[in-house]
XYZ file of C-alpha atoms in Angstrom:
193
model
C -9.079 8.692 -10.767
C -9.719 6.685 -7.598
C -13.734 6.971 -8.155
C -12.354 5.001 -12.002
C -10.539 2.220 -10.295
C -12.774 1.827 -6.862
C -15.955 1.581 -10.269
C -13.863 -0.917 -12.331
C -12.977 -3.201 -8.988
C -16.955 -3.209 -8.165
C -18.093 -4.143 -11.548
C -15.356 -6.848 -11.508
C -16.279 -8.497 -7.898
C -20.178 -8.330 -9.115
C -18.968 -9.999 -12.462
C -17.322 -12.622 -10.327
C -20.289 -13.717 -8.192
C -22.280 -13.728 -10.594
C -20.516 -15.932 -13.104
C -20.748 -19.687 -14.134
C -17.343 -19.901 -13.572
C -14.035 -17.982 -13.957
C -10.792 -18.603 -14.576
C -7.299 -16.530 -13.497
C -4.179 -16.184 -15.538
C -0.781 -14.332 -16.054
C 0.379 -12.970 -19.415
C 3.023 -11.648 -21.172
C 4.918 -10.591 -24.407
C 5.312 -8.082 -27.101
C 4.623 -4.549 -27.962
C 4.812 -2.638 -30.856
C 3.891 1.173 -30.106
C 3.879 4.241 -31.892
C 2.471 8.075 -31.714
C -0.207 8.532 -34.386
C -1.705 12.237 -34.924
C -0.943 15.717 -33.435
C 2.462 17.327 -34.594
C 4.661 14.443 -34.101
C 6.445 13.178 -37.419
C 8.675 11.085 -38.278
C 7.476 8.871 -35.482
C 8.927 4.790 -35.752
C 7.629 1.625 -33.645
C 9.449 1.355 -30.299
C 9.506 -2.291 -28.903
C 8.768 -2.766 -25.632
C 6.524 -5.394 -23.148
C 3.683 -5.863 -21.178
C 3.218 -8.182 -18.059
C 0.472 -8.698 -15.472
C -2.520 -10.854 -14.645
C -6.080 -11.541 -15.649
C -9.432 -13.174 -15.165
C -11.826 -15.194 -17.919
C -15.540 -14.827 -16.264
C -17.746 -17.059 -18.321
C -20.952 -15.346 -18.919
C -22.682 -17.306 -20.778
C -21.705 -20.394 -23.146
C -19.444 -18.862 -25.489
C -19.012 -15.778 -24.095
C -16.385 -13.916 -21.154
C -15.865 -10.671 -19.546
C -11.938 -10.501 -19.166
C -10.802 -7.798 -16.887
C -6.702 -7.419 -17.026
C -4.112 -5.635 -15.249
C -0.992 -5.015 -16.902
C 2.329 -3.353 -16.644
C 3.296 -2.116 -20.311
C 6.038 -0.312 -21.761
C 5.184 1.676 -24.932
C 6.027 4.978 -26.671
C 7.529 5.820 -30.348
C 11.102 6.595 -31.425
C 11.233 9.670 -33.375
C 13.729 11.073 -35.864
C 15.734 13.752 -34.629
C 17.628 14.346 -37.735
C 21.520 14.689 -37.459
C 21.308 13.658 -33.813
C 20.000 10.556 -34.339
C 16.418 8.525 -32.603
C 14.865 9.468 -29.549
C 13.225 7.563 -27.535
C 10.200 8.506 -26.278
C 9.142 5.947 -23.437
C 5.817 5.945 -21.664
C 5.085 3.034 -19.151
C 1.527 2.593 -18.091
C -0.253 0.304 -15.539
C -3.432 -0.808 -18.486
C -6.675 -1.753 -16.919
C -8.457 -3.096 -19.976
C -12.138 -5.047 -19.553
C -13.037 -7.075 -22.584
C -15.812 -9.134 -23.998
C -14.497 -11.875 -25.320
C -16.264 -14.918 -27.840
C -14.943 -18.023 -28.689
C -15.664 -18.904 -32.258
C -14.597 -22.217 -32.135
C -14.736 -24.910 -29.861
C -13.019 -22.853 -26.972
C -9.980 -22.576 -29.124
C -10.148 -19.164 -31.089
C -11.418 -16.319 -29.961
C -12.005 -12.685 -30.735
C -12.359 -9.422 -27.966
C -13.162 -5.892 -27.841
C -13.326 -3.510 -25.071
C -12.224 -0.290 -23.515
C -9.185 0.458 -21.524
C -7.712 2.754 -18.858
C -4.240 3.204 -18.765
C -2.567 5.040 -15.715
C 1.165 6.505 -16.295
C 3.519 5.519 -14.324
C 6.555 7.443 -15.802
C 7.319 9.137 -19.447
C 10.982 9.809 -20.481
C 12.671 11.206 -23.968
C 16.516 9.578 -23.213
C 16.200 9.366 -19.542
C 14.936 13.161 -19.032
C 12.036 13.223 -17.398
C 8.401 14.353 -18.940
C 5.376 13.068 -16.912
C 4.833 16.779 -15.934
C 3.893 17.214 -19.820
C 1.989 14.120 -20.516
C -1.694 13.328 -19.664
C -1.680 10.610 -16.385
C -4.396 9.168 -18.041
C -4.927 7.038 -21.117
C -7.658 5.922 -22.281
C -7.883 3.362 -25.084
C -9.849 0.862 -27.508
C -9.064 -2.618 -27.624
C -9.508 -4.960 -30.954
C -8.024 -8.808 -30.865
C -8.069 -12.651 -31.353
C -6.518 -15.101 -29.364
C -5.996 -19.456 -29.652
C -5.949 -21.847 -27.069
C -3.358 -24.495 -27.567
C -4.569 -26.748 -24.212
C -6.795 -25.503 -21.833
C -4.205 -23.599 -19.908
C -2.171 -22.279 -22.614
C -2.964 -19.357 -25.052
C -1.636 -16.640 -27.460
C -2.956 -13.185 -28.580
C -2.742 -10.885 -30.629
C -4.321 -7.477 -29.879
C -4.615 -3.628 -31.392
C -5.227 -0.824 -29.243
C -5.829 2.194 -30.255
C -5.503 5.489 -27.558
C -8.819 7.536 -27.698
C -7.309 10.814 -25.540
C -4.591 13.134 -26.423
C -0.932 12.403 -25.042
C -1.069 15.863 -23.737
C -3.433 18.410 -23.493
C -0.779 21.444 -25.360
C -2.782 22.586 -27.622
C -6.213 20.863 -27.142
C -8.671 23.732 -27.662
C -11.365 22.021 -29.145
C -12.873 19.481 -31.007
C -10.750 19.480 -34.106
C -7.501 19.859 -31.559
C -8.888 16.565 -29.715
C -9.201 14.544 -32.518
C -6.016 15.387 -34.238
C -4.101 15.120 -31.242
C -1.066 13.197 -30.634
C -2.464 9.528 -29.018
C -0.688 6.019 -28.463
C -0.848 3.222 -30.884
C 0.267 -0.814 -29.679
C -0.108 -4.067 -31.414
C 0.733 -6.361 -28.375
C 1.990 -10.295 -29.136
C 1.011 -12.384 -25.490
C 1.381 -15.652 -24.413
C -0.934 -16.587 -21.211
C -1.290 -19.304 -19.248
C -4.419 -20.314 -17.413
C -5.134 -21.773 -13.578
């Protein structure tokens, strides 16, 4: 885990003397997370949020390397029958690197890149169960974005979790990909310096 992060910190201070120019921000906003796969049914989107900080390194023209680091709270609620919805409540410090091109004129964009997510707690209605959950996630992110001004933006991004929740029941290939893995559409409004 440290060998991850101490990697990711010295491809990011390479990436930032060695670009044109970059540009730091804080962000913040929606999420809309679910469970997809594994054994876990009736699963329903749990609203939560994400906040933390960022940096635009201009690469070339049109294109940016975006490194972030965010706290978000995700998870699913599922359907416990007669007993009502259960929360299930992961919170995750996200380390996600995109490329990012603008399409137009600096104003819309799209990204893509992978992400690390480190847990920082999991809990089904305030019992604890990080002892049963993976302390790493790793993810895929797909999104656009708009500038408004110069300094202030919105985004809209998908990520998709690429490793199992848990590794119950992971024997194998098939196991791994059917696995139960995290699912947020996240809704952020960032500002620029």
């Amino acid at each position: 885990m440290k060998k991850i992060i101490l990697t990711a910190i010295a491809v990011m201070a390479f990436a930032f003397t060695n670009a044109q120019q970059t540009r730091f921000g804080v962000k913040g906003g929606l999420n809309l997370s679910t469970v997809v796969g594994g054994d876990v049914e009736n699963t329903k989107t749990l609203v939560g949020f994400h906040v933390g900080g960022f940096a635009e390194i201009n690469i070339v023209e049109k294109f940016f390397i975006q490194p972030e680091l965010l706290f978000s709270a995700q998870g699913t609620k599922v359907d416990g029958g007669f007993g009502g919805d259960a929360d299930f409540k992961l919170n995750y410090l996200n380390i996600p690197v995109l490329a990012k091109y603008y399409i137009v004129d600096n104003k819309f964009s799209v990204e893509a890149g992978p992400q690390l997510g480190v847990l920082l707690s999991a809990k089904v209605e305030d019992e604890d169960i990080k002892d049963f959950t993976r302390s790493v996630d790793f993810g895929f992110n797909i999104g656009a974005g708009y500038n408004f001004t110069d300094n202030l933006a919105v985004g809209l991004r998908y990520t998709i979790g690429l490793s199992p929740l848990t590794d119950e029941d992971v024997d194998n290939t098939d196991d791994y990909y059917d696995s139960a893995k995290n699912s947020n559409l996240a809704l952020s409004l960032s500002y620029k310096f």
